[in-house]
mmCIF file with all atom_site columns, C-alpha atoms in Angstrom:
data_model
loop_
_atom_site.group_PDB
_atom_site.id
_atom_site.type_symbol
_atom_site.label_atom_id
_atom_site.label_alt_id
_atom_site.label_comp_id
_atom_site.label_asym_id
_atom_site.label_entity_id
_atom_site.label_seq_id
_atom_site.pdbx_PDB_ins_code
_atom_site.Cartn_x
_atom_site.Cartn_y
_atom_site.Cartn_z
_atom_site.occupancy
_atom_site.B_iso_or_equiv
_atom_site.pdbx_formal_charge
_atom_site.auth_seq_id
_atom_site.auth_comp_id
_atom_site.auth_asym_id
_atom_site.auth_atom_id
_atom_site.pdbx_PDB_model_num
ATOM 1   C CA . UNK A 1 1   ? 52.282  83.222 90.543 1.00 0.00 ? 15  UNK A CA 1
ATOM 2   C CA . UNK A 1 2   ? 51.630  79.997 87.929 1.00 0.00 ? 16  UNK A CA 1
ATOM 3   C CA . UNK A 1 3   ? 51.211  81.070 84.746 1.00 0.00 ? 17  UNK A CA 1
ATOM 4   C CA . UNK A 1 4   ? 49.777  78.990 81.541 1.00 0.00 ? 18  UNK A CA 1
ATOM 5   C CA . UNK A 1 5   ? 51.487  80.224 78.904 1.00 0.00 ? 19  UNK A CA 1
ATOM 6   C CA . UNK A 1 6   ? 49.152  77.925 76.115 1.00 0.00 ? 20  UNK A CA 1
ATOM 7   C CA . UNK A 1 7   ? 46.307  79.152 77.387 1.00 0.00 ? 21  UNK A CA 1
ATOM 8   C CA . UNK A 1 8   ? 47.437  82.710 78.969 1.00 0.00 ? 22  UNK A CA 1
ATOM 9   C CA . UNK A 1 9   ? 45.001  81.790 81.753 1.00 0.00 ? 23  UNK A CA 1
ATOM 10  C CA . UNK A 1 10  ? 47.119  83.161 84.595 1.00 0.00 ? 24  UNK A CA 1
ATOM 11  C CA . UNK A 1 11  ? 46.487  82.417 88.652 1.00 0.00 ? 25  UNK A CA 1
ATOM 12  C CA . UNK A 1 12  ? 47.458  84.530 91.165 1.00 0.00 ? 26  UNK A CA 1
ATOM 13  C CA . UNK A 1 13  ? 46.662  82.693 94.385 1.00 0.00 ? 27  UNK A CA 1
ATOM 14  C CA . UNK A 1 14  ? 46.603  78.901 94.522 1.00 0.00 ? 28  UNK A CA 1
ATOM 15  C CA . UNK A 1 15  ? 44.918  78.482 98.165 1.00 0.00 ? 29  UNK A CA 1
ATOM 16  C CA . UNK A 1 16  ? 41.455  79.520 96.249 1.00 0.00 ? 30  UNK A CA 1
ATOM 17  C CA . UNK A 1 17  ? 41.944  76.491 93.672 1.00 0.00 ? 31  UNK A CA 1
ATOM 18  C CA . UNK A 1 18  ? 41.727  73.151 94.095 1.00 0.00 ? 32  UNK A CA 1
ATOM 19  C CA . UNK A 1 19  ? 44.017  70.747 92.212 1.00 0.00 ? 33  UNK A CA 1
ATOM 20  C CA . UNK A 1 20  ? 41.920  69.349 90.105 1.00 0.00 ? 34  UNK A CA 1
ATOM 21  C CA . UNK A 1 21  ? 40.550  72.542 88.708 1.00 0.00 ? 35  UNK A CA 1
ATOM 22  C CA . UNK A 1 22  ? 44.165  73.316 88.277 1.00 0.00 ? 36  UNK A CA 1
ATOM 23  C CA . UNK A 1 23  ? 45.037  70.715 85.903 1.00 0.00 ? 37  UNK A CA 1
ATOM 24  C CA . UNK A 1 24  ? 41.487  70.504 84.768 1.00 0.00 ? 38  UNK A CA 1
ATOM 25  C CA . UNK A 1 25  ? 42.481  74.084 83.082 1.00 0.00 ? 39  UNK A CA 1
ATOM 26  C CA . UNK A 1 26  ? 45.549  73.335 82.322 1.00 0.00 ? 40  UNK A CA 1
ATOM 27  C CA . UNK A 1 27  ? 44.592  70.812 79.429 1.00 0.00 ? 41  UNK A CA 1
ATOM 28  C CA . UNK A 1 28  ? 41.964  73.101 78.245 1.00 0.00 ? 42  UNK A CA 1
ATOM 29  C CA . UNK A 1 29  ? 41.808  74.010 74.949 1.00 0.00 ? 43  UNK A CA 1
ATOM 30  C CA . UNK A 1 30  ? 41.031  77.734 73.741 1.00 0.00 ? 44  UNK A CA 1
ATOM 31  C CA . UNK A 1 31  ? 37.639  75.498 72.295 1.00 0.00 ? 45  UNK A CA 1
ATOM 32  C CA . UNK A 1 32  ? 36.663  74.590 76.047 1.00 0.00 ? 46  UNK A CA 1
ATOM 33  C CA . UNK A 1 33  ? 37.325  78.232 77.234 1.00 0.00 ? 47  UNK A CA 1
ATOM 34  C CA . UNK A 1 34  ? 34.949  79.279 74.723 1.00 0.00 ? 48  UNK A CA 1
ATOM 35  C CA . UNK A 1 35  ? 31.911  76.849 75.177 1.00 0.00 ? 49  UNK A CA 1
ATOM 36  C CA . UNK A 1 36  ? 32.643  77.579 78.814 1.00 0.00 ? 50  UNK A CA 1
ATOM 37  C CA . UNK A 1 37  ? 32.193  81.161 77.849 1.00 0.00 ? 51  UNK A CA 1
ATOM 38  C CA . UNK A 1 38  ? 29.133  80.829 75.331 1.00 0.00 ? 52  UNK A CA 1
ATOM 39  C CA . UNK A 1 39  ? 27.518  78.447 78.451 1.00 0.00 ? 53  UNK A CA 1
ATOM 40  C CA . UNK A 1 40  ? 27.908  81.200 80.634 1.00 0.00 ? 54  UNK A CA 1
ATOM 41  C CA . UNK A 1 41  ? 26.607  84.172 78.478 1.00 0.00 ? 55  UNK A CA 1
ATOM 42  C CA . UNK A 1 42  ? 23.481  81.826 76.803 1.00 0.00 ? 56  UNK A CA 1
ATOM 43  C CA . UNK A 1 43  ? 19.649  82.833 77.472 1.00 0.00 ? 57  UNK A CA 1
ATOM 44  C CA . UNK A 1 44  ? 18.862  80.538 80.510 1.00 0.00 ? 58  UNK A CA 1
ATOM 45  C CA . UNK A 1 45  ? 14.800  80.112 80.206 1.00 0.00 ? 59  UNK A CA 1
ATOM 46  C CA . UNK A 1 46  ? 14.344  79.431 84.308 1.00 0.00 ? 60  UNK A CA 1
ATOM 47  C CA . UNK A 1 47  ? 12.978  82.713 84.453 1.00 0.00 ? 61  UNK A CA 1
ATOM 48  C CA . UNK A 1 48  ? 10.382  81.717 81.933 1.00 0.00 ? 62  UNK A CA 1
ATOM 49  C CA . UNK A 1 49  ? 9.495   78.639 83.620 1.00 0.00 ? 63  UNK A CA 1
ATOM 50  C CA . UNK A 1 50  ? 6.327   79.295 85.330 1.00 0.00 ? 64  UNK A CA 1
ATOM 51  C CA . UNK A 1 51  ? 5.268   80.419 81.360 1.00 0.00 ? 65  UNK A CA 1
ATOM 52  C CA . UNK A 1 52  ? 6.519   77.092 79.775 1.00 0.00 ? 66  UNK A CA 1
ATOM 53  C CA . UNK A 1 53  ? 4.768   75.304 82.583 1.00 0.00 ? 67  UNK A CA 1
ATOM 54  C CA . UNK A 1 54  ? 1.692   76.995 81.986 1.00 0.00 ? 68  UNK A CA 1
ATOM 55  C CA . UNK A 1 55  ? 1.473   76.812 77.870 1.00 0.00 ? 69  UNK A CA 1
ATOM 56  C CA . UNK A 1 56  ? 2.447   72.426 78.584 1.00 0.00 ? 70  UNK A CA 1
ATOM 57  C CA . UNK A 1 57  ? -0.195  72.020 80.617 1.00 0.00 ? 71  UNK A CA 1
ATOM 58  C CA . UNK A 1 58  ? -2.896  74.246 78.043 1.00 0.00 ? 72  UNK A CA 1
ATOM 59  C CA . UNK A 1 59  ? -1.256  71.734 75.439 1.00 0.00 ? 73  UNK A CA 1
ATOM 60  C CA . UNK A 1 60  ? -1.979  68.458 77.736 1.00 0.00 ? 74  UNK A CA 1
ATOM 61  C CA . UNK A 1 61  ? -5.485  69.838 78.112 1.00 0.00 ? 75  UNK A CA 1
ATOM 62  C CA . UNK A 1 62  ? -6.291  70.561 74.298 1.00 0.00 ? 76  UNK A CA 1
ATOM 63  C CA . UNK A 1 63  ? -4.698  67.272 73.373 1.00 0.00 ? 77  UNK A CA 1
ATOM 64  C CA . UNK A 1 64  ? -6.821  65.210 76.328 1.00 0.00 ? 78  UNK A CA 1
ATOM 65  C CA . UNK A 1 65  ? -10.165 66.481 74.478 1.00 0.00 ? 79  UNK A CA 1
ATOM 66  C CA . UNK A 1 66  ? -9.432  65.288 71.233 1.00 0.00 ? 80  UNK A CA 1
ATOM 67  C CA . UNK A 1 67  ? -10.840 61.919 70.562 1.00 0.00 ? 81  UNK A CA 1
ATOM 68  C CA . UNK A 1 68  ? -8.769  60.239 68.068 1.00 0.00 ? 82  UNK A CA 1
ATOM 69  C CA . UNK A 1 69  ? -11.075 57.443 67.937 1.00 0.00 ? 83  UNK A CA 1
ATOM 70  C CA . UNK A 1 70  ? -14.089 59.376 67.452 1.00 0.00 ? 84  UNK A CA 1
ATOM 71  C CA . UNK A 1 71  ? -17.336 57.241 65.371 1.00 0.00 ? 85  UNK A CA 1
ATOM 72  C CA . UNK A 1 72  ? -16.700 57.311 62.011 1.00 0.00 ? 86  UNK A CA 1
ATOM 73  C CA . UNK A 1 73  ? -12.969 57.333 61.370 1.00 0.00 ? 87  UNK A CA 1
ATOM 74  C CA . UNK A 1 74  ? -11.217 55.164 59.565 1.00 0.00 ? 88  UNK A CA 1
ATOM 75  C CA . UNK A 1 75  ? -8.918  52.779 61.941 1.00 0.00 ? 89  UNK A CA 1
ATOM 76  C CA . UNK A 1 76  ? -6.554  50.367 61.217 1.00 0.00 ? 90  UNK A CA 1
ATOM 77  C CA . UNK A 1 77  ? -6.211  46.985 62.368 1.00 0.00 ? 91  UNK A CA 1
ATOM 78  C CA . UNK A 1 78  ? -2.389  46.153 63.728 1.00 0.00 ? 92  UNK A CA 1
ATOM 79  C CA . UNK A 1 79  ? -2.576  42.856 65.544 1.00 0.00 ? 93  UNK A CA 1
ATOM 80  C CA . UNK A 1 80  ? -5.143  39.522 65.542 1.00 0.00 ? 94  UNK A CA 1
ATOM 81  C CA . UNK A 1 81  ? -7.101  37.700 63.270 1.00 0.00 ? 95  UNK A CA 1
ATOM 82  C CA . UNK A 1 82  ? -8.286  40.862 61.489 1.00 0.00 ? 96  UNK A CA 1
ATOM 83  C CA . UNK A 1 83  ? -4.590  42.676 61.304 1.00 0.00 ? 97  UNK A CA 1
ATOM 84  C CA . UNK A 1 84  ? -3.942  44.898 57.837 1.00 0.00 ? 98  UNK A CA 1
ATOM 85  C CA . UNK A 1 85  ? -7.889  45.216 57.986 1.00 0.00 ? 99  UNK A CA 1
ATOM 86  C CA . UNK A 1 86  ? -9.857  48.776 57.703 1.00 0.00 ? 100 UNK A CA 1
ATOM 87  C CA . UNK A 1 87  ? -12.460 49.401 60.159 1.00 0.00 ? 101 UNK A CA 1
ATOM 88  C CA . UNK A 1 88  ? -14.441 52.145 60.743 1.00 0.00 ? 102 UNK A CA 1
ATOM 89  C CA . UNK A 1 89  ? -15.346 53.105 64.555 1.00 0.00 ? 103 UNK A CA 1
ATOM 90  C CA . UNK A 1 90  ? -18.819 52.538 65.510 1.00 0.00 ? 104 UNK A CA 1
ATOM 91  C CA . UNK A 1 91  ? -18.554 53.543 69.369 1.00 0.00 ? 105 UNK A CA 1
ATOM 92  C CA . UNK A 1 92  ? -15.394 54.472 71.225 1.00 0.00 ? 106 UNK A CA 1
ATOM 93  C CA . UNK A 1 93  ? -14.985 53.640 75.342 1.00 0.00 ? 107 UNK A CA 1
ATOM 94  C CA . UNK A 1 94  ? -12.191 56.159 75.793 1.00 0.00 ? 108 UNK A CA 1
ATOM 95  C CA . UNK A 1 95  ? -12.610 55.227 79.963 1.00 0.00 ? 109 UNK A CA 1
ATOM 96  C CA . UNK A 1 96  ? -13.133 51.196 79.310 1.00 0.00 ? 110 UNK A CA 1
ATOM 97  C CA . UNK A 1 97  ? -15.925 49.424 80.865 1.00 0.00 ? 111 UNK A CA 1
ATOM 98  C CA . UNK A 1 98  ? -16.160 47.306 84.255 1.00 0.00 ? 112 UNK A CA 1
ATOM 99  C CA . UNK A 1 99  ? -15.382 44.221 82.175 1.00 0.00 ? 113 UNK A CA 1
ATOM 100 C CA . UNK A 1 100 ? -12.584 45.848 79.947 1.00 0.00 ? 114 UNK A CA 1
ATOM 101 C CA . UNK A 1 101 ? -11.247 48.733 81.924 1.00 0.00 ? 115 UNK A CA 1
ATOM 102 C CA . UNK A 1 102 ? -9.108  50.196 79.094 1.00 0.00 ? 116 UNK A CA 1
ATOM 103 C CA . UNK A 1 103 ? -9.812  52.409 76.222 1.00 0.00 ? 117 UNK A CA 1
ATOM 104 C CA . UNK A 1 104 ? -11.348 50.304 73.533 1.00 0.00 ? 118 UNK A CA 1
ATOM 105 C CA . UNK A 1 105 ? -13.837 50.849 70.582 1.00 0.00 ? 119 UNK A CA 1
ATOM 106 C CA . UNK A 1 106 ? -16.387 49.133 69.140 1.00 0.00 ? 120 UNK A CA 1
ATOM 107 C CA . UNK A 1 107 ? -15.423 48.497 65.266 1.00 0.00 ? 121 UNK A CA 1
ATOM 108 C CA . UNK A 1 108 ? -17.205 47.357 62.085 1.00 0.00 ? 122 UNK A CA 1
ATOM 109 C CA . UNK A 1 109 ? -14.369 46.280 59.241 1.00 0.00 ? 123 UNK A CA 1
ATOM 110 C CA . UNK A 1 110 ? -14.082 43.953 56.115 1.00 0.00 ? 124 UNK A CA 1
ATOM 111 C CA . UNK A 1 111 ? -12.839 40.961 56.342 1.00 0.00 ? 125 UNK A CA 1
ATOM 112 C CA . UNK A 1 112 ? -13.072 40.162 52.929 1.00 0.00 ? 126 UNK A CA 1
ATOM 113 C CA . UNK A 1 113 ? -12.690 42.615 50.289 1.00 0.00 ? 127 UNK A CA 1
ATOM 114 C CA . UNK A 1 114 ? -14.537 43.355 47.113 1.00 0.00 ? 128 UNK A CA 1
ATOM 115 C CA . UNK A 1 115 ? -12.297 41.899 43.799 1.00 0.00 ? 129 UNK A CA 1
ATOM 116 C CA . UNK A 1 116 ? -11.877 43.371 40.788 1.00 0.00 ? 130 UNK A CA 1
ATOM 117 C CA . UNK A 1 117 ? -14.560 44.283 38.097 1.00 0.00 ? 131 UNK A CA 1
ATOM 118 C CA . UNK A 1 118 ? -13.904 45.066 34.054 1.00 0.00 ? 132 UNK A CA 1
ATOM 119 C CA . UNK A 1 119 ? -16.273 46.339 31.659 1.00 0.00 ? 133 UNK A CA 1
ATOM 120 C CA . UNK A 1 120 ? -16.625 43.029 29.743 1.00 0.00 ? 134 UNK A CA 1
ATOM 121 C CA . UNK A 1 121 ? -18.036 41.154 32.849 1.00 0.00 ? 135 UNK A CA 1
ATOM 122 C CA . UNK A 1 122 ? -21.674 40.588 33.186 1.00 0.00 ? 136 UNK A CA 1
ATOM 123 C CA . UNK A 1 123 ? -24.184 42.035 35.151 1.00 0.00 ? 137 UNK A CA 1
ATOM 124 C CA . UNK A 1 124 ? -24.165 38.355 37.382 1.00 0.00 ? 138 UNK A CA 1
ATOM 125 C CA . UNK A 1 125 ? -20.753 37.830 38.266 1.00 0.00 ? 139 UNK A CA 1
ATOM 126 C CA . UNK A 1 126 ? -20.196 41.900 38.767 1.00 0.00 ? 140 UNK A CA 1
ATOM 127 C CA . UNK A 1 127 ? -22.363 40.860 41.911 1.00 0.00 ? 141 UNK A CA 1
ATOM 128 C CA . UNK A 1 128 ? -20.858 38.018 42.971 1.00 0.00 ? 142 UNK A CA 1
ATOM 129 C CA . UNK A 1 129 ? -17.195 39.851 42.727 1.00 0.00 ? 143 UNK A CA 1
ATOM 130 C CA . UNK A 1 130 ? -18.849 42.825 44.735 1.00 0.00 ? 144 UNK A CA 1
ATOM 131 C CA . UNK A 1 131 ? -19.636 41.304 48.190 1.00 0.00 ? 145 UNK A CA 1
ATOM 132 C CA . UNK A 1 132 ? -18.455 42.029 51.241 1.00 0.00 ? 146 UNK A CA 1
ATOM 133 C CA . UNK A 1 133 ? -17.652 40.032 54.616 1.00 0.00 ? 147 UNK A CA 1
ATOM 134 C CA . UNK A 1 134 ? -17.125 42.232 57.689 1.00 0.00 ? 148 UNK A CA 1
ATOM 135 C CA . UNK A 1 135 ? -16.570 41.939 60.557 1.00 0.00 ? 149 UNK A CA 1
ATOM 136 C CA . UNK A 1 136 ? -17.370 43.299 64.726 1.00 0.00 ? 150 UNK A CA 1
ATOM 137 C CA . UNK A 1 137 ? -14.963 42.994 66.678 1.00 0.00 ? 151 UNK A CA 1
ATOM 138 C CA . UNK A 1 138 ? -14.272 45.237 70.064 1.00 0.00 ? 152 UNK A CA 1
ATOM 139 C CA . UNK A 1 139 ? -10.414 46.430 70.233 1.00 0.00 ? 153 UNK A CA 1
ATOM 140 C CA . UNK A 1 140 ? -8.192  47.578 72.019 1.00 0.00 ? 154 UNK A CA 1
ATOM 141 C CA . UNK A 1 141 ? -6.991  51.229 71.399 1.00 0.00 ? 155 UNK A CA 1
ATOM 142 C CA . UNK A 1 142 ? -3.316  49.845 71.785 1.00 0.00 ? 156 UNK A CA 1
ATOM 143 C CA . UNK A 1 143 ? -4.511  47.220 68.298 1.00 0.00 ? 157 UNK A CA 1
ATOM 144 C CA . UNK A 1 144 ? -5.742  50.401 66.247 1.00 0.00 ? 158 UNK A CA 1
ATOM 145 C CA . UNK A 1 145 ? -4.329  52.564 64.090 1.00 0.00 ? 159 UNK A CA 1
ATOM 146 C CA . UNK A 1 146 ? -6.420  55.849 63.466 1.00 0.00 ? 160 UNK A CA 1
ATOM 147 C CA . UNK A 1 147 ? -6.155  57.594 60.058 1.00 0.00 ? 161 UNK A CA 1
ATOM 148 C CA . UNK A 1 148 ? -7.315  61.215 59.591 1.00 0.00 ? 162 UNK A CA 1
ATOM 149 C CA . UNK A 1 149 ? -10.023 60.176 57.099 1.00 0.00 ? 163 UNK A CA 1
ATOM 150 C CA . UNK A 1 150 ? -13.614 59.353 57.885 1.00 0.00 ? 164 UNK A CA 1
ATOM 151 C CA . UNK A 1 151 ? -16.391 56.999 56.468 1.00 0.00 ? 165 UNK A CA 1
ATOM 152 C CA . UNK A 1 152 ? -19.804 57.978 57.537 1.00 0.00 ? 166 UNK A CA 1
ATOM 153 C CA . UNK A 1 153 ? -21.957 55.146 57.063 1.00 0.00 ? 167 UNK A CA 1
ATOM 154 C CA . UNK A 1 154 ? -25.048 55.290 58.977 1.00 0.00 ? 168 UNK A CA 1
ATOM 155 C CA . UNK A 1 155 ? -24.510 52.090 61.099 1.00 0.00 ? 169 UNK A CA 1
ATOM 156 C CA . UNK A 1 156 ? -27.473 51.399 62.848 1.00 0.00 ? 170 UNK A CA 1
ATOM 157 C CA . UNK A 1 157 ? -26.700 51.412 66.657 1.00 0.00 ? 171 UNK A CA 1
ATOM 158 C CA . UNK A 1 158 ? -29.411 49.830 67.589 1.00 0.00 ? 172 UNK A CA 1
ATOM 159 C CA . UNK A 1 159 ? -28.680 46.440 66.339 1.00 0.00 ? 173 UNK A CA 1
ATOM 160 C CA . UNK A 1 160 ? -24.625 47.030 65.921 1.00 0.00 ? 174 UNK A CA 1
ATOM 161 C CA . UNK A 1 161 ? -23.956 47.485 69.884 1.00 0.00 ? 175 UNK A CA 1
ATOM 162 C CA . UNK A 1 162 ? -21.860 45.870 72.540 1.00 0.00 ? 176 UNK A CA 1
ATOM 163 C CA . UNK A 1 163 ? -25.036 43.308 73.563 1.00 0.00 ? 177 UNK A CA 1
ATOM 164 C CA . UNK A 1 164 ? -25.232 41.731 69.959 1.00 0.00 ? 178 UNK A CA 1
ATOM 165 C CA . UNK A 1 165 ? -21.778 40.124 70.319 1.00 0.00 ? 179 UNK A CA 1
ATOM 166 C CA . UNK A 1 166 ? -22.266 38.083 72.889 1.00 0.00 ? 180 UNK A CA 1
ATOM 167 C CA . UNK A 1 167 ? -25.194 36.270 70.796 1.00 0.00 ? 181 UNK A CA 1
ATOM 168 C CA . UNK A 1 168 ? -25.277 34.538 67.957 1.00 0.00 ? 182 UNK A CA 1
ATOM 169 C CA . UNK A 1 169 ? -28.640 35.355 66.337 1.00 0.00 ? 183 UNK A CA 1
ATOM 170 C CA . UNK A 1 170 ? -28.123 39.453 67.005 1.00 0.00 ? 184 UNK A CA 1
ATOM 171 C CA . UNK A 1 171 ? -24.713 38.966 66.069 1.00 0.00 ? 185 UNK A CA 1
ATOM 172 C CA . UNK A 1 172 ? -25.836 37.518 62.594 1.00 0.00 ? 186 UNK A CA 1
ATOM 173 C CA . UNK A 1 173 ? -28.451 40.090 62.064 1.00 0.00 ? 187 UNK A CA 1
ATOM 174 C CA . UNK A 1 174 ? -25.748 43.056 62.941 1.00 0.00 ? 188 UNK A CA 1
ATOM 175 C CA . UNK A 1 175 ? -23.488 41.151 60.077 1.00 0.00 ? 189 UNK A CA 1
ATOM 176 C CA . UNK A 1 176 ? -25.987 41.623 57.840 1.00 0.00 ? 190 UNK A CA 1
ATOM 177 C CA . UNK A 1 177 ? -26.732 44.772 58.697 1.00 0.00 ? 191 UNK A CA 1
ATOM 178 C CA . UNK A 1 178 ? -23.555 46.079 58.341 1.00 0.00 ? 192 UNK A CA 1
ATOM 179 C CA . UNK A 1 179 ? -22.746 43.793 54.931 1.00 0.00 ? 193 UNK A CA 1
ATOM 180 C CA . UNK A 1 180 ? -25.982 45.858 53.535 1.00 0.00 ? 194 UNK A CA 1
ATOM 181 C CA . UNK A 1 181 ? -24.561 49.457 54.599 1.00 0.00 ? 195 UNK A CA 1
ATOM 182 C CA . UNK A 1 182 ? -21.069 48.416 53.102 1.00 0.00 ? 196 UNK A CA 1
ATOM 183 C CA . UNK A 1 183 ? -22.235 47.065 49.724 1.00 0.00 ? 197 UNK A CA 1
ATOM 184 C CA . UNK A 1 184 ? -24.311 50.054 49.379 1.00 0.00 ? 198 UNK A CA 1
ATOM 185 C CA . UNK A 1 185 ? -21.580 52.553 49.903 1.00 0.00 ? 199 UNK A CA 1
ATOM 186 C CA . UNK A 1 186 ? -19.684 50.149 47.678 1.00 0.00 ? 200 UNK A CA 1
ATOM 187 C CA . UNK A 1 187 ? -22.064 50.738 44.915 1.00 0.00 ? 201 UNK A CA 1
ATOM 188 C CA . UNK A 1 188 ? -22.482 54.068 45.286 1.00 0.00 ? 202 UNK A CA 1
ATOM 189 C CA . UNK A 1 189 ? -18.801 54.653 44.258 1.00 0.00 ? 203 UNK A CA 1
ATOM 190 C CA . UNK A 1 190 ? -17.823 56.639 47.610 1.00 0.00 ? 204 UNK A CA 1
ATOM 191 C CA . UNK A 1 191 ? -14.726 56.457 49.843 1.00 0.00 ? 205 UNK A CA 1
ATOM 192 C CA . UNK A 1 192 ? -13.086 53.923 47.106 1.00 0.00 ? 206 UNK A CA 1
ATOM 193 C CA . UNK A 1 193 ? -10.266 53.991 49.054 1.00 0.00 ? 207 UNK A CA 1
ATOM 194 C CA . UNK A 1 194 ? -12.100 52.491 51.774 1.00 0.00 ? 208 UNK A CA 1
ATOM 195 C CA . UNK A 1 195 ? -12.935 49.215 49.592 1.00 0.00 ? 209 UNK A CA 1
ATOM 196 C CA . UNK A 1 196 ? -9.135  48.529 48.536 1.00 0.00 ? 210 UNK A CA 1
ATOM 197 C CA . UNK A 1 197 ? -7.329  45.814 49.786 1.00 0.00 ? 211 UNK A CA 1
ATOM 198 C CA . UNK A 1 198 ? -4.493  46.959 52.408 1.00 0.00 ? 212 UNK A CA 1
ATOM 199 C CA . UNK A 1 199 ? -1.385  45.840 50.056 1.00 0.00 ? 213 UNK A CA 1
ATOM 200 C CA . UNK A 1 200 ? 1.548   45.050 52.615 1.00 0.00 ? 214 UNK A CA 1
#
């Protein structure tokens, strides 16, 4: 019979234990011996795991259906020409498109932003400091950031579509069009936030 005294683990047959065990336990600490303990008496959730299983894949599902980029939010602009810029969604392609076959989303931002008015300034140059240059751009979902607010401007989809980038005259006319919508929503002193320049 081996006994360990500093741990008053005692053996009574050594053909059962291999050597390494052996010393393995007799270096143990009484902390070892009682995480080995605690490890052995802890809730083990493998029974459970058909349940777990079955709640991650209810989660998957309710998380799939949510669009993030659904029309309307407000996105951020991470990368490119137009990067710190705030866009709002106009369409989304959460599946991509033959030509694009990632998720991507059809945008309408400001490029530049209105400046500041004061009281003192005239009714002339209170214009002139209020206009707005956007922009259309289609991004990538990977190049947005989506933001839990929403602007709903009325975009007209009609003229603001996929189509009117690829020419120049529809393209200006959709500039316009969306320049109009902005500056009106501007005026009206709604979504101020919106209207800010991105300070970073």
């Amino acid at each position: 019979m081996v006994s360990c005294i500093r741990n008053r683990i005692y053996f009574r047959n050594l053909n059962n234990l291999s050597i390494h065990t052996f010393i393995q336990t007799l270096f143990e600490t009484k902390r070892d011996i009682r995480k080995r303990e605690l490890k052995k008496s802890s809730f083990q959730p493998v029974v459970f795991k058909h349940l777990l299983w079955r709640a991650a894949a209810k989660m998957s599902r309710e998380v799939r259906n949510v669009r993030l980029m659904r029309p309307g939010i407000a996105v951020l602009i991470l990368s490119g020409r137009y990067a710190g810029r705030k866009a709002i969604v106009v369409k989304s392609y959460d599946d991509g498109s033959n030509d694009k076959p990632y998720g991507h989303a059809l945008v309408v931002g400001i490029d530049r932003y209105p400046r500041r008015i004061l009281r003192k300034m005239g009714k002339k140059r209170i214009d002139n400091r209020s206009k707005i240059k956007p922009f259309i751009k289609l991004v990538n979902y990977n190049h947005l950031m989506p933001t839990r607010h929403s602007v709903n401007i009325p975009f007209n989809t009609t003229v603001i579509n996929k189509n009117c980038l690829a020419d120049k005259p529809k393209k200006r006319v959709a500039l316009l069009d969306a320049k109009l919508k902005l500056q009106q929503r501007y005026r009206s002193n709604e979504n101020p936030w919106f209207f800010r320049k991105l300070r970073f």
